[in-house]
Short mmCIF file of N, CA, C and O in Angstrom, two decimals:
data_model
loop_
_atom_site.label_atom_id
_atom_site.label_comp_id
_atom_site.label_asym_id
_atom_site.label_seq_id
_atom_site.Cartn_x
_atom_site.Cartn_y
_atom_site.Cartn_z
N MET A 1 -79.50 -30.33 -144.38
CA MET A 1 -78.48 -30.77 -143.43
C MET A 1 -78.97 -30.44 -142.03
O MET A 1 -79.46 -29.35 -141.76
N SER A 2 -78.87 -31.39 -141.12
CA SER A 2 -79.34 -31.18 -139.76
C SER A 2 -78.41 -30.23 -139.01
O SER A 2 -77.23 -30.12 -139.35
N PRO A 3 -78.92 -29.53 -138.00
CA PRO A 3 -78.07 -28.58 -137.25
C PRO A 3 -76.85 -29.25 -136.63
O PRO A 3 -75.78 -28.68 -136.61
N SER A 4 -77.02 -30.48 -136.11
CA SER A 4 -75.87 -31.13 -135.49
C SER A 4 -74.80 -31.46 -136.52
O SER A 4 -73.61 -31.38 -136.25
N ARG A 5 -75.21 -31.85 -137.72
CA ARG A 5 -74.26 -32.17 -138.79
C ARG A 5 -73.51 -30.91 -139.21
O ARG A 5 -72.31 -30.94 -139.45
N ALA A 6 -74.19 -29.78 -139.30
CA ALA A 6 -73.56 -28.53 -139.73
C ALA A 6 -72.54 -28.04 -138.70
O ALA A 6 -71.55 -27.43 -139.06
N ASN A 7 -72.77 -28.32 -137.43
CA ASN A 7 -71.89 -27.82 -136.38
C ASN A 7 -70.65 -28.67 -136.14
O ASN A 7 -69.62 -28.16 -135.74
N CYS A 8 -70.74 -29.98 -136.34
CA CYS A 8 -69.61 -30.81 -135.92
C CYS A 8 -68.90 -31.51 -137.06
O CYS A 8 -67.81 -32.01 -136.88
N SER A 9 -69.49 -31.57 -138.22
CA SER A 9 -68.85 -32.32 -139.30
C SER A 9 -67.87 -31.44 -140.05
O SER A 9 -68.10 -30.26 -140.26
N SER A 10 -66.76 -32.04 -140.43
CA SER A 10 -65.77 -31.28 -141.20
C SER A 10 -65.44 -32.00 -142.50
O SER A 10 -64.46 -31.70 -143.14
N THR A 11 -66.27 -32.98 -142.88
CA THR A 11 -66.08 -33.67 -144.14
C THR A 11 -67.41 -33.68 -144.88
O THR A 11 -68.41 -34.12 -144.34
N SER A 12 -67.40 -33.19 -146.08
CA SER A 12 -68.60 -33.22 -146.90
C SER A 12 -68.71 -34.59 -147.53
O SER A 12 -67.81 -35.05 -148.21
N SER A 13 -69.84 -35.26 -147.30
CA SER A 13 -69.98 -36.62 -147.81
C SER A 13 -70.13 -36.63 -149.32
O SER A 13 -69.76 -37.60 -149.97
N SER A 14 -70.67 -35.56 -149.92
CA SER A 14 -70.89 -35.58 -151.36
C SER A 14 -69.60 -35.38 -152.15
O SER A 14 -69.39 -36.02 -153.17
N SER A 15 -68.72 -34.51 -151.69
CA SER A 15 -67.52 -34.23 -152.47
C SER A 15 -66.26 -34.89 -151.89
O SER A 15 -65.25 -34.96 -152.57
N GLY A 16 -66.31 -35.32 -150.63
CA GLY A 16 -65.14 -35.89 -150.01
C GLY A 16 -64.12 -34.84 -149.62
O GLY A 16 -63.03 -35.16 -149.20
N ARG A 17 -64.48 -33.58 -149.76
CA ARG A 17 -63.56 -32.49 -149.46
C ARG A 17 -63.70 -32.09 -147.99
O ARG A 17 -64.79 -31.97 -147.47
N TRP A 18 -62.57 -31.83 -147.35
CA TRP A 18 -62.56 -31.48 -145.94
C TRP A 18 -62.91 -30.01 -145.77
O TRP A 18 -62.33 -29.13 -146.41
N SER A 19 -63.85 -29.75 -144.89
CA SER A 19 -64.21 -28.38 -144.52
C SER A 19 -64.01 -28.25 -143.02
O SER A 19 -64.82 -28.77 -142.23
N PRO A 20 -62.95 -27.61 -142.59
CA PRO A 20 -62.67 -27.53 -141.15
C PRO A 20 -63.72 -26.72 -140.41
O PRO A 20 -64.30 -25.78 -140.95
N THR A 21 -63.96 -27.11 -139.17
CA THR A 21 -64.86 -26.35 -138.31
C THR A 21 -64.17 -25.06 -137.89
O THR A 21 -62.95 -24.91 -138.04
N GLN A 22 -64.94 -24.14 -137.32
CA GLN A 22 -64.35 -22.87 -136.86
C GLN A 22 -63.28 -23.11 -135.80
O GLN A 22 -62.24 -22.46 -135.80
N GLU A 23 -63.53 -24.07 -134.92
CA GLU A 23 -62.56 -24.37 -133.86
C GLU A 23 -61.26 -24.91 -134.48
O GLU A 23 -60.17 -24.54 -134.03
N GLN A 24 -61.39 -25.77 -135.47
CA GLN A 24 -60.20 -26.33 -136.12
C GLN A 24 -59.39 -25.23 -136.81
O GLN A 24 -58.17 -25.19 -136.70
N VAL A 25 -60.08 -24.33 -137.48
CA VAL A 25 -59.40 -23.22 -138.15
C VAL A 25 -58.70 -22.33 -137.13
O VAL A 25 -57.55 -21.90 -137.34
N MET A 26 -59.34 -22.07 -136.01
CA MET A 26 -58.73 -21.23 -134.97
C MET A 26 -57.45 -21.87 -134.45
O MET A 26 -56.44 -21.19 -134.27
N VAL A 27 -57.49 -23.19 -134.22
CA VAL A 27 -56.30 -23.89 -133.72
C VAL A 27 -55.20 -23.84 -134.77
O VAL A 27 -54.03 -23.54 -134.45
N LEU A 28 -55.54 -24.11 -136.03
CA LEU A 28 -54.54 -24.10 -137.11
C LEU A 28 -53.90 -22.72 -137.26
O LEU A 28 -52.68 -22.59 -137.38
N HIS A 29 -54.73 -21.68 -137.24
CA HIS A 29 -54.20 -20.32 -137.36
C HIS A 29 -53.29 -19.97 -136.18
O HIS A 29 -52.24 -19.34 -136.37
N ALA A 30 -53.69 -20.38 -135.00
CA ALA A 30 -52.87 -20.09 -133.82
C ALA A 30 -51.51 -20.77 -133.92
O ALA A 30 -50.48 -20.16 -133.62
N LEU A 31 -51.49 -22.01 -134.36
CA LEU A 31 -50.23 -22.73 -134.53
C LEU A 31 -49.37 -22.06 -135.59
O LEU A 31 -48.16 -21.89 -135.42
N TYR A 32 -49.99 -21.66 -136.70
CA TYR A 32 -49.24 -21.04 -137.80
C TYR A 32 -48.65 -19.71 -137.35
O TYR A 32 -47.49 -19.41 -137.62
N ARG A 33 -49.44 -18.90 -136.66
CA ARG A 33 -48.96 -17.59 -136.18
C ARG A 33 -47.85 -17.74 -135.15
O ARG A 33 -47.02 -16.86 -135.00
N SER A 34 -47.85 -18.87 -134.44
CA SER A 34 -46.82 -19.08 -133.43
C SER A 34 -45.48 -19.46 -134.05
O SER A 34 -44.48 -19.56 -133.36
N GLY A 35 -45.46 -19.68 -135.37
CA GLY A 35 -44.21 -19.98 -136.06
C GLY A 35 -44.13 -21.38 -136.63
O GLY A 35 -43.15 -21.73 -137.29
N LEU A 36 -45.13 -22.19 -136.40
CA LEU A 36 -45.14 -23.55 -136.94
C LEU A 36 -45.69 -23.49 -138.36
O LEU A 36 -46.90 -23.47 -138.57
N THR A 37 -44.80 -23.40 -139.34
CA THR A 37 -45.24 -23.29 -140.74
C THR A 37 -45.04 -24.58 -141.53
O THR A 37 -45.65 -24.75 -142.58
N LYS A 38 -44.20 -25.47 -141.02
CA LYS A 38 -43.95 -26.73 -141.71
C LYS A 38 -43.81 -27.84 -140.66
O LYS A 38 -42.70 -28.23 -140.30
N PRO A 39 -44.95 -28.36 -140.18
CA PRO A 39 -44.88 -29.37 -139.13
C PRO A 39 -44.29 -30.68 -139.65
O PRO A 39 -44.53 -31.08 -140.79
N ASN A 40 -43.51 -31.34 -138.79
CA ASN A 40 -42.97 -32.65 -139.15
C ASN A 40 -44.07 -33.70 -138.94
O ASN A 40 -45.13 -33.40 -138.38
N PRO A 41 -43.85 -34.94 -139.40
CA PRO A 41 -44.90 -35.96 -139.32
C PRO A 41 -45.45 -36.19 -137.90
O PRO A 41 -46.67 -36.35 -137.74
N SER A 42 -44.60 -36.17 -136.89
CA SER A 42 -45.12 -36.39 -135.53
C SER A 42 -45.97 -35.19 -135.07
O SER A 42 -46.98 -35.37 -134.38
N GLN A 43 -45.57 -33.98 -135.47
CA GLN A 43 -46.38 -32.81 -135.14
C GLN A 43 -47.73 -32.85 -135.86
O GLN A 43 -48.75 -32.50 -135.28
N VAL A 44 -47.72 -33.29 -137.11
CA VAL A 44 -48.97 -33.42 -137.87
C VAL A 44 -49.91 -34.38 -137.16
O VAL A 44 -51.11 -34.11 -137.02
N GLU A 45 -49.39 -35.50 -136.67
CA GLU A 45 -50.22 -36.47 -135.96
C GLU A 45 -50.79 -35.89 -134.68
O GLU A 45 -51.96 -36.10 -134.36
N ARG A 46 -49.97 -35.15 -133.92
CA ARG A 46 -50.46 -34.53 -132.68
C ARG A 46 -51.53 -33.48 -132.97
O ARG A 46 -52.54 -33.40 -132.28
N ILE A 47 -51.30 -32.69 -134.01
CA ILE A 47 -52.28 -31.65 -134.39
C ILE A 47 -53.58 -32.32 -134.83
O ILE A 47 -54.67 -31.90 -134.45
N THR A 48 -53.46 -33.38 -135.63
CA THR A 48 -54.64 -34.10 -136.10
C THR A 48 -55.43 -34.65 -134.91
O THR A 48 -56.66 -34.55 -134.87
N SER A 49 -54.73 -35.19 -133.95
CA SER A 49 -55.38 -35.74 -132.75
C SER A 49 -56.13 -34.63 -132.00
O SER A 49 -57.26 -34.81 -131.56
N GLN A 50 -55.48 -33.48 -131.87
CA GLN A 50 -56.11 -32.35 -131.17
C GLN A 50 -57.33 -31.85 -131.95
O GLN A 50 -58.38 -31.59 -131.38
N LEU A 51 -57.20 -31.73 -133.28
CA LEU A 51 -58.30 -31.22 -134.09
C LEU A 51 -59.47 -32.19 -134.15
O LEU A 51 -60.61 -31.76 -134.35
N SER A 52 -59.21 -33.49 -133.97
CA SER A 52 -60.30 -34.47 -134.03
C SER A 52 -61.29 -34.28 -132.90
O SER A 52 -62.41 -34.79 -132.96
N LEU A 53 -60.91 -33.53 -131.86
CA LEU A 53 -61.85 -33.21 -130.78
C LEU A 53 -62.98 -32.32 -131.28
O LEU A 53 -64.05 -32.26 -130.68
N TYR A 54 -62.74 -31.59 -132.38
CA TYR A 54 -63.70 -30.62 -132.89
C TYR A 54 -64.39 -31.08 -134.18
O TYR A 54 -65.21 -30.34 -134.72
N GLY A 55 -64.07 -32.25 -134.67
CA GLY A 55 -64.69 -32.76 -135.88
C GLY A 55 -63.76 -33.71 -136.60
O GLY A 55 -62.60 -33.90 -136.20
N ARG A 56 -64.27 -34.31 -137.66
CA ARG A 56 -63.47 -35.27 -138.41
C ARG A 56 -62.35 -34.57 -139.16
O ARG A 56 -62.53 -33.51 -139.74
N VAL A 57 -61.18 -35.19 -139.14
CA VAL A 57 -60.01 -34.64 -139.82
C VAL A 57 -59.00 -35.76 -140.02
O VAL A 57 -58.94 -36.70 -139.22
N GLN A 58 -58.26 -35.68 -141.10
CA GLN A 58 -57.19 -36.64 -141.38
C GLN A 58 -55.86 -35.92 -141.38
O GLN A 58 -55.80 -34.70 -141.57
N SER A 59 -54.80 -36.70 -141.22
CA SER A 59 -53.45 -36.11 -141.21
C SER A 59 -53.16 -35.35 -142.49
O SER A 59 -52.55 -34.28 -142.47
N LYS A 60 -53.61 -35.89 -143.62
CA LYS A 60 -53.35 -35.22 -144.89
C LYS A 60 -54.02 -33.85 -144.95
O LYS A 60 -53.49 -32.92 -145.55
N ASN A 61 -55.19 -33.71 -144.28
CA ASN A 61 -55.86 -32.41 -144.25
C ASN A 61 -55.01 -31.37 -143.54
O ASN A 61 -54.90 -30.22 -143.98
N VAL A 62 -54.40 -31.78 -142.45
CA VAL A 62 -53.54 -30.89 -141.67
C VAL A 62 -52.31 -30.51 -142.49
O VAL A 62 -51.95 -29.34 -142.61
N LEU A 63 -51.68 -31.52 -143.07
CA LEU A 63 -50.48 -31.27 -143.89
C LEU A 63 -50.80 -30.32 -145.04
O LEU A 63 -50.07 -29.35 -145.26
N TYR A 64 -51.89 -30.58 -145.76
CA TYR A 64 -52.27 -29.73 -146.91
C TYR A 64 -52.65 -28.32 -146.46
O TYR A 64 -52.37 -27.35 -147.15
N TRP A 65 -53.29 -28.20 -145.27
CA TRP A 65 -53.66 -26.88 -144.79
C TRP A 65 -52.42 -26.02 -144.59
O TRP A 65 -52.38 -24.86 -145.01
N PHE A 66 -51.39 -26.60 -143.95
CA PHE A 66 -50.15 -25.84 -143.72
C PHE A 66 -49.46 -25.51 -145.04
O PHE A 66 -48.96 -24.39 -145.23
N GLN A 67 -49.42 -26.44 -145.98
CA GLN A 67 -48.80 -26.18 -147.28
C GLN A 67 -49.54 -25.06 -148.02
O GLN A 67 -48.91 -24.15 -148.57
N ASN A 68 -50.88 -25.13 -148.02
CA ASN A 68 -51.67 -24.11 -148.72
C ASN A 68 -51.54 -22.75 -148.05
O ASN A 68 -51.46 -21.72 -148.73
N ARG A 69 -51.52 -22.74 -146.74
CA ARG A 69 -51.40 -21.47 -146.03
C ARG A 69 -50.06 -20.79 -146.32
O ARG A 69 -49.99 -19.58 -146.56
N LYS A 70 -49.00 -21.58 -146.33
CA LYS A 70 -47.67 -21.04 -146.63
C LYS A 70 -47.62 -20.52 -148.06
O LYS A 70 -47.07 -19.44 -148.32
N ALA A 71 -48.22 -21.24 -149.00
CA ALA A 71 -48.26 -20.81 -150.40
C ALA A 71 -49.06 -19.51 -150.53
O ALA A 71 -48.66 -18.61 -151.27
N ARG A 72 -50.20 -19.41 -149.81
CA ARG A 72 -50.99 -18.17 -149.85
C ARG A 72 -50.20 -16.99 -149.30
O ARG A 72 -50.25 -15.88 -149.84
N ASP A 73 -49.46 -17.22 -148.21
CA ASP A 73 -48.65 -16.15 -147.63
C ASP A 73 -47.57 -15.68 -148.62
O ASP A 73 -47.33 -14.48 -148.76
N ARG A 74 -46.92 -16.63 -149.29
CA ARG A 74 -45.90 -16.25 -150.28
C ARG A 74 -46.52 -15.48 -151.44
O ARG A 74 -45.97 -14.48 -151.89
N LYS A 75 -47.68 -15.92 -151.90
CA LYS A 75 -48.37 -15.23 -153.00
C LYS A 75 -48.76 -13.82 -152.58
O LYS A 75 -48.58 -12.86 -153.34
N ASN A 76 -49.32 -13.68 -151.38
CA ASN A 76 -49.70 -12.35 -150.89
C ASN A 76 -48.50 -11.43 -150.76
O ASN A 76 -48.58 -10.24 -151.08
N LEU A 77 -47.38 -11.97 -150.31
CA LEU A 77 -46.16 -11.17 -150.19
C LEU A 77 -45.68 -10.72 -151.56
O LEU A 77 -45.31 -9.56 -151.74
N ARG A 78 -45.69 -11.63 -152.54
CA ARG A 78 -45.29 -11.25 -153.91
C ARG A 78 -46.20 -10.17 -154.46
O ARG A 78 -45.73 -9.20 -155.06
N ASN A 79 -47.52 -10.31 -154.25
CA ASN A 79 -48.46 -9.30 -154.73
C ASN A 79 -48.23 -7.95 -154.06
O ASN A 79 -48.28 -6.91 -154.70
N LYS A 80 -47.96 -7.99 -152.76
CA LYS A 80 -47.73 -6.74 -152.02
C LYS A 80 -46.46 -6.05 -152.52
O LYS A 80 -46.44 -4.84 -152.73
N LEU A 81 -45.40 -6.83 -152.73
CA LEU A 81 -44.15 -6.26 -153.23
C LEU A 81 -44.34 -5.71 -154.64
O LEU A 81 -43.81 -4.65 -154.97
N HIS A 82 -45.09 -6.42 -155.45
CA HIS A 82 -45.35 -5.96 -156.83
C HIS A 82 -46.13 -4.65 -156.82
O HIS A 82 -45.82 -3.73 -157.57
N GLN A 83 -47.13 -4.55 -155.93
CA GLN A 83 -47.93 -3.33 -155.85
C GLN A 83 -47.10 -2.15 -155.35
O GLN A 83 -47.31 -1.02 -155.77
N GLN A 84 -46.14 -2.40 -154.46
CA GLN A 84 -45.30 -1.32 -153.94
C GLN A 84 -44.36 -0.81 -155.02
O GLN A 84 -44.05 0.38 -155.06
N HIS A 85 -43.88 -1.68 -155.89
CA HIS A 85 -42.92 -1.28 -156.92
C HIS A 85 -43.60 -0.81 -158.20
O HIS A 85 -43.02 -0.07 -158.97
N GLN A 86 -44.80 -1.24 -158.44
CA GLN A 86 -45.49 -0.91 -159.69
C GLN A 86 -45.66 0.59 -159.91
O GLN A 86 -45.33 1.09 -160.97
N PRO A 87 -46.16 1.37 -158.94
CA PRO A 87 -46.32 2.81 -159.18
C PRO A 87 -44.99 3.50 -159.49
O PRO A 87 -44.93 4.38 -160.34
N GLN A 88 -43.93 3.10 -158.82
CA GLN A 88 -42.62 3.71 -159.06
C GLN A 88 -42.16 3.42 -160.49
O GLN A 88 -41.70 4.33 -161.19
N LEU A 89 -42.26 2.18 -160.92
CA LEU A 89 -41.87 1.85 -162.29
C LEU A 89 -42.74 2.58 -163.30
O LEU A 89 -42.25 3.09 -164.29
N TYR A 90 -44.04 2.63 -163.03
CA TYR A 90 -44.95 3.31 -163.95
C TYR A 90 -44.58 4.79 -164.05
O TYR A 90 -44.51 5.34 -165.14
N HIS A 91 -44.31 5.42 -162.92
CA HIS A 91 -43.98 6.84 -162.92
C HIS A 91 -42.73 7.12 -163.76
O HIS A 91 -42.71 8.02 -164.59
N HIS A 92 -41.68 6.34 -163.56
CA HIS A 92 -40.43 6.57 -164.30
C HIS A 92 -40.60 6.25 -165.78
O HIS A 92 -40.09 6.98 -166.63
N HIS A 93 -41.30 5.20 -166.09
CA HIS A 93 -41.54 4.85 -167.50
C HIS A 93 -42.38 5.94 -168.17
O HIS A 93 -42.11 6.36 -169.30
N HIS A 94 -43.40 6.42 -167.45
CA HIS A 94 -44.26 7.48 -167.97
C HIS A 94 -43.45 8.76 -168.20
O HIS A 94 -43.60 9.43 -169.22
N GLN A 95 -42.58 9.10 -167.26
CA GLN A 95 -41.75 10.30 -167.40
C GLN A 95 -40.83 10.17 -168.62
O GLN A 95 -40.61 11.14 -169.34
N LEU A 96 -40.30 8.99 -168.85
CA LEU A 96 -39.45 8.75 -170.01
C LEU A 96 -40.24 8.99 -171.30
O LEU A 96 -39.73 9.62 -172.24
N LEU A 97 -41.47 8.52 -171.36
CA LEU A 97 -42.30 8.74 -172.54
C LEU A 97 -42.57 10.24 -172.75
O LEU A 97 -42.53 10.74 -173.87
N ILE A 98 -42.81 10.96 -171.67
CA ILE A 98 -43.05 12.41 -171.77
C ILE A 98 -41.78 13.10 -172.28
O ILE A 98 -41.83 13.96 -173.16
N ASN A 99 -40.62 12.73 -171.71
CA ASN A 99 -39.36 13.32 -172.14
C ASN A 99 -39.13 13.09 -173.63
O ASN A 99 -38.72 13.99 -174.36
N ASN A 100 -39.40 11.88 -174.10
CA ASN A 100 -39.21 11.57 -175.52
C ASN A 100 -40.22 12.34 -176.38
O ASN A 100 -39.89 12.79 -177.47
N TYR A 101 -41.42 12.49 -175.92
CA TYR A 101 -42.45 13.18 -176.67
C TYR A 101 -42.07 14.65 -176.89
O TYR A 101 -42.20 15.20 -177.97
N TYR A 102 -41.57 15.29 -175.84
CA TYR A 102 -41.19 16.68 -175.96
C TYR A 102 -39.75 16.86 -176.43
O TYR A 102 -39.23 17.96 -176.44
N ASN A 103 -39.11 15.77 -176.79
CA ASN A 103 -37.75 15.77 -177.33
C ASN A 103 -36.77 16.44 -176.37
O ASN A 103 -35.90 17.19 -176.78
N THR A 104 -36.93 16.15 -175.11
CA THR A 104 -36.00 16.65 -174.12
C THR A 104 -35.04 15.53 -173.76
O THR A 104 -35.27 14.38 -174.07
N THR A 105 -33.97 15.87 -173.10
CA THR A 105 -33.00 14.87 -172.71
C THR A 105 -33.49 14.16 -171.46
O THR A 105 -33.74 14.82 -170.44
N PRO A 106 -33.66 12.85 -171.53
CA PRO A 106 -34.10 12.14 -170.33
C PRO A 106 -33.01 12.10 -169.27
O PRO A 106 -31.82 12.21 -169.59
N SER A 107 -33.42 11.95 -168.06
CA SER A 107 -32.46 11.88 -166.96
C SER A 107 -31.66 10.59 -167.07
O SER A 107 -32.08 9.63 -167.71
N PRO A 108 -30.47 10.55 -166.43
CA PRO A 108 -29.68 9.31 -166.44
C PRO A 108 -30.46 8.12 -165.89
O PRO A 108 -30.35 7.01 -166.38
N PHE A 109 -31.27 8.37 -164.86
CA PHE A 109 -32.05 7.27 -164.30
C PHE A 109 -33.06 6.76 -165.32
O PHE A 109 -33.25 5.56 -165.48
N ALA A 110 -33.71 7.68 -166.05
CA ALA A 110 -34.67 7.27 -167.06
C ALA A 110 -33.99 6.47 -168.16
O ALA A 110 -34.54 5.49 -168.66
N LEU A 111 -32.78 6.88 -168.56
CA LEU A 111 -32.04 6.12 -169.58
C LEU A 111 -31.71 4.73 -169.08
O LEU A 111 -31.84 3.74 -169.81
N GLN A 112 -31.30 4.64 -167.82
CA GLN A 112 -30.97 3.34 -167.25
C GLN A 112 -32.21 2.46 -167.19
O GLN A 112 -32.17 1.28 -167.53
N LEU A 113 -33.34 3.04 -166.78
CA LEU A 113 -34.60 2.30 -166.71
C LEU A 113 -35.02 1.86 -168.11
O LEU A 113 -35.44 0.72 -168.31
N PHE A 114 -34.89 2.74 -169.07
CA PHE A 114 -35.27 2.43 -170.44
C PHE A 114 -34.44 1.26 -170.99
O PHE A 114 -34.95 0.41 -171.70
N ASN A 115 -33.16 1.18 -170.64
CA ASN A 115 -32.32 0.11 -171.09
C ASN A 115 -32.70 -1.24 -170.50
O ASN A 115 -32.31 -2.28 -171.01
N CYS A 116 -33.45 -1.21 -169.43
CA CYS A 116 -33.90 -2.47 -168.80
C CYS A 116 -35.02 -3.12 -169.59
O CYS A 116 -35.26 -4.32 -169.44
N PHE A 117 -35.72 -2.36 -170.39
CA PHE A 117 -36.84 -2.88 -171.16
C PHE A 117 -36.35 -3.33 -172.54
O PHE A 117 -35.60 -2.61 -173.18
N PRO A 118 -36.79 -4.49 -173.02
CA PRO A 118 -36.38 -4.94 -174.35
C PRO A 118 -36.91 -4.01 -175.43
O PRO A 118 -38.00 -3.48 -175.30
N GLN A 119 -36.13 -3.82 -176.46
CA GLN A 119 -36.53 -2.93 -177.56
C GLN A 119 -37.55 -3.61 -178.45
O GLN A 119 -37.52 -4.75 -178.68
#
């Protein structure tokens, strides 16, 4: 691939898949961080026009980029919330197992937690 092709092209001819340039990604990220998470059709056209200054791009690329970015953010948030709650659940479940092993009376919270799990 020639140096000029690597710097300005944002469409791979072999796969037909859009690869945004660094400038295009910077513009998209800036718009997303500013609060534009779901652009309407006229906004998509304006963004596409602006991004075309930095390389080839189609409206569908812009639309899909915003959809994918929002989906990634939701997934990351779910993973973060799951990681924050996982140690707490593990600790209480583990304590319940220890209480049962030593035949001690589990705490009311442990009983409530235990009832949440199917038998």
